[in-house]
Coordinates of C-alpha atoms in Angstrom, one line a residue:
X1 CA -12.7 10.3 8.8
X2 CA -14.3 8.1 11.6
X3 CA -15.1 5.1 9.8
X4 CA -13.7 2.8 7.1
X5 CA -16.0 2.8 3.9
X6 CA -18.4 4.4 6.1
X7 CA -19.5 1.2 7.6
X8 CA -16.5 -0.2 10.0
X9 CA -14.8 1.5 12.9
X10 CA -11.4 2.9 11.6
X11 CA -9.4 0.7 13.5
X12 CA -11.1 -2.4 11.6
X13 CA -10.3 -1.0 8.6
X14 CA -6.5 -1.0 9.5
X15 CA -6.5 -5.0 9.3
X16 CA -8.6 -4.8 6.4
X17 CA -6.1 -2.5 4.7
X18 CA -3.2 -4.8 5.9
X19 CA -4.6 -7.7 4.3
X20 CA -5.8 -6.1 0.8
X21 CA -2.6 -4.2 0.5
X22 CA -0.6 -7.6 1.0
X23 CA -2.6 -9.0 -1.7
X24 CA -2.3 -6.4 -4.0
X25 CA 1.5 -6.1 -3.6
X26 CA 1.6 -9.7 -4.4
X27 CA -0.4 -9.3 -7.5
X28 CA 1.6 -6.5 -8.5
X29 CA 4.9 -8.3 -7.9
X30 CA 3.8 -11.1 -10.1
X31 CA 2.7 -8.9 -13.1
X32 CA 6.1 -7.0 -12.9
X33 CA 8.2 -10.1 -12.9
X34 CA 6.0 -11.5 -15.8
X35 CA 6.4 -8.4 -17.8
X36 CA 9.8 -7.2 -17.1
X37 CA 12.0 -10.2 -17.0
X38 CA 14.7 -8.9 -18.7
X39 CA 15.0 -5.8 -15.6
X40 CA 16.3 -7.9 -13.0
X41 CA 17.6 -4.8 -11.0
X42 CA 13.9 -3.3 -11.1
X43 CA 12.4 -6.5 -9.8
X44 CA 14.9 -6.8 -7.3
X45 CA 14.1 -3.1 -5.9
X46 CA 10.3 -3.7 -6.2
X47 CA 10.7 -7.1 -4.0
X48 CA 12.6 -5.0 -1.5
X49 CA 9.9 -2.7 -1.3
X50 CA 7.6 -5.4 -1.2
X51 CA 8.9 -6.7 1.9
X52 CA 9.3 -3.5 3.6
X53 CA 5.7 -2.7 3.1
X54 CA 4.6 -6.1 4.0
X55 CA 6.4 -5.6 7.4
X56 CA 4.7 -2.0 7.5
X57 CA 1.4 -3.6 6.9
X58 CA 2.0 -6.1 9.6
X59 CA 2.6 -3.2 11.9
X60 CA -0.5 -1.6 10.7
X61 CA -2.6 -4.5 11.6
X62 CA -1.0 -4.7 15.1
X63 CA -1.9 -0.9 15.5
X64 CA -5.4 -2.0 15.9
X65 CA -5.0 -3.8 18.9
X66 CA -1.7 -1.6 20.3
X67 CA -3.2 1.7 19.6
X68 CA 0.3 2.9 18.9
X69 CA 0.8 5.7 16.1
X70 CA 4.5 4.3 15.7
X71 CA 3.3 1.3 14.3
X72 CA 1.3 3.3 11.6
X73 CA 4.5 5.3 10.6
X74 CA 6.2 3.0 8.3
X75 CA 2.9 2.2 6.4
X76 CA 2.5 5.7 5.8
X77 CA 5.9 6.1 4.5
X78 CA 6.2 2.7 2.8
X79 CA 2.7 3.5 1.1
X80 CA 4.0 6.9 -0.5
X81 CA 7.1 5.0 -1.9
X82 CA 5.1 2.0 -3.0
X83 CA 2.4 4.3 -4.8
X84 CA 5.1 6.4 -6.4
X85 CA 6.5 3.3 -7.9
X86 CA 3.0 2.2 -8.9
X87 CA 2.7 5.9 -10.7
X88 CA 5.8 4.7 -12.7
X89 CA 4.7 1.7 -14.0
X90 CA 1.3 3.1 -14.9
X91 CA 3.1 5.6 -17.2
X92 CA 5.5 2.8 -18.5
X93 CA 2.4 0.4 -19.1
X94 CA 0.3 3.1 -20.9
X95 CA 3.4 4.2 -23.2
X96 CA 4.2 0.6 -24.1
X97 CA 0.4 0.2 -24.7
X98 CA -0.1 -2.4 -22.3
X99 CA -3.6 -1.6 -21.4
X100 CA -4.6 -4.5 -19.2
X101 CA -1.4 -4.1 -17.0
X102 CA -1.9 0.1 -17.0
X103 CA -5.5 -0.4 -15.8
X104 CA -4.6 -2.6 -13.1
X105 CA -1.7 -0.6 -11.7
X106 CA -4.0 2.7 -12.2
X107 CA -6.7 0.8 -10.1
X108 CA -4.0 -0.1 -7.4
X109 CA -3.2 3.4 -7.4
X110 CA -6.5 4.7 -6.6
X111 CA -7.0 1.9 -3.9
X112 CA -3.4 2.9 -2.5
X113 CA -4.6 6.5 -1.9
X114 CA -7.6 5.8 -0.3
X115 CA -5.8 3.3 1.9
X116 CA -3.3 6.0 2.8
X117 CA -5.9 8.5 3.7
X118 CA -7.5 5.8 5.9
X119 CA -4.1 4.9 7.7
X120 CA -3.6 9.1 8.3
X121 CA -6.7 9.1 9.5
X122 CA -6.1 6.8 11.9
X123 CA -2.4 7.9 12.9
X124 CA -4.7 11.4 13.3
X125 CA -6.6 9.6 15.7
X126 CA -4.0 7.9 17.7
X127 CA -2.3 11.3 18.2
X128 CA -5.3 12.9 19.0
X129 CA -6.2 10.1 21.8
X130 CA -2.5 10.4 23.4
X131 CA -1.4 7.1 22.2

């Protein structure tokens, strides 16, 4: 994968991913807080994951200018955890017949997998270029 969405250089895609992923995480966090008010421990875990993933998104954006693969690694790790967490809530939402919430989480999961693949391509490119 040399281009992001077949039209932009991969490095610019990292900035787009960082921005969109932060927005998606915020939306999911708000949905989670609205749906699971009685489960404070799950919400706290999600907030911690959100903050760590936010820091990883910032590092991913910085990797666009610094060209260091070490800045991409935190995103690759936190995105896997976040997608796992999202998958858990997809199952939970559909089990409880929350179709709209489940659809939003499913869409976020697919987008998250695509973003992870793009970040992996960026990481591989930096690795191959010797950064």
